[in-house]
Coordinates of C-alpha atoms and ligand atoms in Angstrom, one line a residue:
M1 CA 144.7 276.5 97.6
K2 CA 142.9 278.6 100.2
K3 CA 144.7 281.7 101.4
I4 CA 145.1 282.2 105.1
I5 CA 146.4 284.7 107.6
I6 CA 149.6 283.7 109.5
A7 CA 150.3 285.7 112.7
I8 CA 153.8 285.5 114.2
D9 CA 154.1 287.2 117.5
G10 CA 156.9 287.2 120.1
F11 CA 159.6 289.1 121.9
S12 CA 162.1 291.4 120.2
S13 CA 165.0 289.9 118.2
C14 CA 163.8 286.4 118.5
G15 CA 164.0 285.7 114.8
K16 CA 160.4 286.1 114.0
S17 CA 161.0 288.2 110.9
T18 CA 163.6 285.9 109.4
M19 CA 161.2 283.0 109.5
A20 CA 158.1 285.0 108.6
K21 CA 159.8 286.6 105.6
D22 CA 161.2 283.3 104.3
L23 CA 157.8 281.6 104.6
A24 CA 156.0 284.4 102.8
K25 CA 158.5 284.3 99.9
T26 CA 158.3 280.5 99.6
I27 CA 154.5 280.4 99.5
G28 CA 154.0 283.7 97.6
Y29 CA 152.3 285.6 100.5
I30 CA 152.7 289.3 101.4
Y31 CA 155.0 289.8 104.4
V32 CA 154.4 292.7 106.8
D33 CA 156.8 293.6 109.7
T34 CA 154.5 295.6 112.0
G35 CA 157.5 296.4 114.3
A36 CA 159.0 298.4 111.4
M37 CA 155.8 300.5 111.3
Y38 CA 156.2 301.4 115.1
R39 CA 159.8 302.1 114.4
A40 CA 159.0 304.4 111.5
V41 CA 156.6 306.4 113.8
T42 CA 159.4 306.6 116.4
L43 CA 161.8 307.9 113.7
Y44 CA 159.2 310.6 112.7
A45 CA 158.9 311.7 116.4
L46 CA 162.7 311.8 116.7
E47 CA 163.1 313.8 113.5
H48 CA 160.5 316.3 114.7
S49 CA 162.0 316.7 118.2
M50 CA 159.0 315.2 119.9
F51 CA 161.0 313.7 122.7
S52 CA 162.0 315.8 125.6
G53 CA 164.0 313.8 128.1
E54 CA 162.0 310.7 129.0
S55 CA 158.7 312.2 127.9
I56 CA 157.0 312.3 124.5
K57 CA 155.1 315.3 123.1
E58 CA 152.1 313.2 122.6
E59 CA 149.7 316.0 121.5
E60 CA 152.1 317.0 118.7
L61 CA 152.5 313.5 117.4
K62 CA 148.7 312.9 117.6
A63 CA 148.0 316.1 115.7
D64 CA 150.4 315.2 113.0
I65 CA 149.0 311.6 112.6
E66 CA 145.5 313.0 112.5
A67 CA 146.6 315.6 109.9
G68 CA 147.9 312.8 107.7
K69 CA 151.5 313.9 108.0
V70 CA 152.8 310.4 108.9
T71 CA 152.5 307.9 106.1
I72 CA 154.1 304.5 106.3
S73 CA 154.4 302.1 103.4
F74 CA 156.6 299.3 102.1
E75 CA 158.3 298.7 98.8
L76 CA 160.3 295.7 97.6
S77 CA 164.1 296.2 97.6
E78 CA 165.7 296.6 94.2
D79 CA 167.0 293.0 94.3
G80 CA 163.5 291.9 95.2
T81 CA 164.6 290.1 98.3
R82 CA 163.1 292.2 101.1
P83 CA 160.6 294.9 101.8
N84 CA 161.9 298.3 102.6
T85 CA 160.0 300.6 105.0
L86 CA 159.1 304.0 103.7
L87 CA 158.3 307.0 105.9
N88 CA 156.5 309.7 103.9
G89 CA 157.9 308.1 100.7
K90 CA 161.5 308.0 101.9
N91 CA 163.3 304.7 102.4
V92 CA 164.2 304.6 106.2
E93 CA 165.0 300.9 106.5
K94 CA 168.5 301.5 107.8
E95 CA 167.6 304.4 110.2
I96 CA 164.7 302.5 111.9
R97 CA 167.0 299.7 112.9
Q98 CA 169.5 301.9 114.8
M99 CA 169.7 302.0 118.6
T100 CA 168.4 305.6 118.8
V101 CA 165.1 304.2 117.5
S102 CA 165.3 300.9 119.4
T103 CA 165.6 302.7 122.7
R104 CA 162.6 304.9 122.0
V105 CA 160.2 302.6 120.2
S106 CA 158.4 300.8 123.1
P107 CA 157.0 304.0 124.7
I108 CA 155.8 305.1 121.3
A109 CA 154.2 301.7 120.7
A110 CA 152.4 302.0 124.1
L111 CA 150.5 305.1 123.0
P112 CA 146.8 304.1 122.2
F113 CA 146.4 306.6 119.3
V114 CA 149.6 305.2 117.6
R115 CA 148.3 301.6 118.0
E116 CA 144.9 302.6 116.6
F117 CA 146.5 304.3 113.6
L118 CA 148.7 301.4 112.8
T119 CA 146.2 298.6 113.6
R120 CA 143.7 300.0 111.1
Q121 CA 146.4 299.9 108.4
Q122 CA 147.5 296.4 109.3
Q123 CA 144.0 295.1 109.2
K124 CA 143.5 296.6 105.8
M125 CA 146.6 294.9 104.5
G126 CA 145.2 291.5 105.5
E127 CA 141.7 292.0 104.1
K128 CA 142.4 289.6 101.2
K129 CA 144.4 287.1 103.3
G130 CA 147.5 285.5 101.9
I131 CA 149.6 287.4 104.4
V132 CA 152.3 286.6 107.0
M133 CA 152.5 289.4 109.6
D134 CA 154.9 289.5 112.5
G135 CA 154.7 291.6 115.7
R136 CA 153.5 291.5 119.2
D137 CA 149.7 291.7 118.9
V138 CA 149.0 290.1 115.5
G139 CA 147.2 287.0 116.8
T140 CA 145.5 288.8 119.7
A141 CA 144.4 292.3 118.5
I142 CA 145.0 292.7 114.7
F143 CA 143.8 289.3 113.5
P144 CA 142.2 287.4 116.4
D145 CA 140.7 285.0 113.8
A146 CA 144.1 284.2 112.0
E147 CA 144.2 280.6 110.8
L148 CA 147.7 280.0 112.0
K149 CA 149.2 281.7 115.1
V150 CA 152.8 281.3 116.3
Y151 CA 154.2 282.7 119.6
V152 CA 158.0 282.8 119.4
T153 CA 160.3 282.9 122.4
A154 CA 164.0 282.7 123.2
S155 CA 166.1 283.8 126.2
A156 CA 167.0 287.5 126.5
E157 CA 170.8 286.7 126.2
I158 CA 170.4 284.8 123.0
R159 CA 168.2 287.5 121.5
A160 CA 170.7 290.2 122.5
Q161 CA 173.5 288.2 120.8
R162 CA 171.5 287.9 117.6
R163 CA 170.7 291.6 117.5
Y164 CA 174.4 292.4 118.2
D165 CA 175.6 290.0 115.4
E166 CA 173.0 291.6 113.0
L167 CA 174.2 295.1 113.7
I168 CA 177.9 294.2 113.4
Q169 CA 177.1 292.4 110.1
K170 CA 175.4 295.6 108.8
G171 CA 178.6 297.5 109.5
E172 CA 177.6 299.3 112.7
K173 CA 180.7 300.0 114.8
D174 CA 179.5 301.6 117.9
V175 CA 177.6 298.7 119.4
S176 CA 177.8 297.1 122.8
Y177 CA 176.3 293.7 123.8
D178 CA 175.5 294.9 127.3
D179 CA 173.6 297.9 126.0
I180 CA 171.6 295.7 123.6
L181 CA 170.8 293.2 126.4
K182 CA 169.6 296.1 128.6
N183 CA 167.5 297.4 125.7
V184 CA 166.0 293.9 125.0
R185 CA 165.1 293.5 128.7
E186 CA 163.5 297.0 128.9
R187 CA 161.5 296.5 125.8
D188 CA 160.3 293.0 127.0
H189 CA 159.1 294.7 130.2
I190 CA 157.3 297.6 128.4
D191 CA 155.8 295.4 125.7
T192 CA 154.4 292.8 128.1
H193 CA 153.1 295.4 130.7
R194 CA 151.5 298.1 128.6
A195 CA 147.8 298.7 128.9
V196 CA 146.8 298.4 125.2
A197 CA 147.5 295.2 123.3
P198 CA 150.4 293.9 125.4
L199 CA 152.5 291.0 124.2
V200 CA 150.7 287.9 125.4
K201 CA 150.4 284.4 123.9
A202 CA 147.0 284.0 122.2
D203 CA 145.1 281.0 123.7
D204 CA 145.2 279.3 120.3
A205 CA 148.8 280.1 119.3
I206 CA 151.5 277.4 119.0
E207 CA 154.6 278.3 121.1
L208 CA 158.0 278.0 119.6
D209 CA 161.1 278.4 121.8
N210 CA 163.9 278.8 119.2
S211 CA 166.8 279.4 121.7
H212 CA 168.6 276.4 120.4
M213 CA 167.3 276.0 116.9
T214 CA 169.1 277.0 113.7
I215 CA 167.4 279.3 111.2
A216 CA 167.0 276.3 108.8
E217 CA 165.2 274.3 111.6
Q218 CA 162.9 277.2 112.3
K219 CA 161.9 277.6 108.7
E220 CA 161.2 273.9 108.3
W221 CA 159.1 273.9 111.5
L222 CA 157.0 276.9 110.3
M223 CA 156.5 275.4 106.8
A224 CA 155.2 272.2 108.4
R225 CA 152.7 274.2 110.5
Y226 CA 151.6 276.0 107.4
K227 CA 151.1 272.8 105.5
E228 CA 148.9 271.4 108.3
R229 CA 146.6 274.4 107.8
C230 CA 146.3 274.3 104.0
Ligands
DC1 O1 159.9 293.7 116.3 P1 160.6 295.0 116.6 O2 161.6 294.9 117.7 O3 161.1 295.7 115.4 O4 159.5 296.0 117.2 C1 159.8 297.3 117.6 C2 158.9 297.7 118.8 O5 157.5 297.9 118.3 C3 158.8 296.7 120.0 O6 159.5 297.2 121.1 C4 157.3 296.6 120.3 C5 156.6 297.4 119.2 N1 155.6 296.6 118.5 C6 154.3 296.5 119.0 O7 154.1 297.1 120.0 N2 153.4 295.9 118.3 C7 153.6 295.2 117.2 N3 152.7 294.6 116.5 C8 155.0 295.2 116.7 C9 155.9 295.9 117.4

């Protein structure tokens, strides 16, 4: 069976990764969460005190990236169910999902040199096809020729509720729905208005509004689209 590239783009917390991960596992494809890579760069910047107030010490971050001091990779979790994100060899999967990172990641993802750095790696990961990648610019900037492109949407309130439930389930105690909703709206704004590779629906992407769909329904829907392409 021919291998293809599957690009899943959309707003934050709209369930892209759940459906993308599941499809990849079922059909034996590699799964890449590009948002995790932007989050890992953000964590690096936080750990190295590169934020001062609202501004980012861009030159310092750029110099470290150019000097090869920021390496991002993935490894399968011990139970083999999910990929963990590694920053310079250390598993940071839990840290990159915390609000401290969520509130800083969009400005980092808007920096052209960060996008260039990560886009190169993402394109390399898909050279042999057989990949499901989720993010904001997969079908537009990373793989404009992807065979299957999906653009996922859901209301901001529903997405905030999903993120809230996820954090509570992970044992986070200090979370507020209102803060999450605010963060979701801010990120939507930055992600869709930035100069480089903003979140937009590719002309040839299929739109999926999953506001009122169950996870099982989304998975089924995606599998059907995949089968149409292969
Ligand atoms: O999918 P996520 O919420 O984990 O993504 C984190 C941030 O990274 C999000 O605010 C936008 C950015 N991002 C991006 O700019 N391009 C991508 N391909 C993936 C994520």
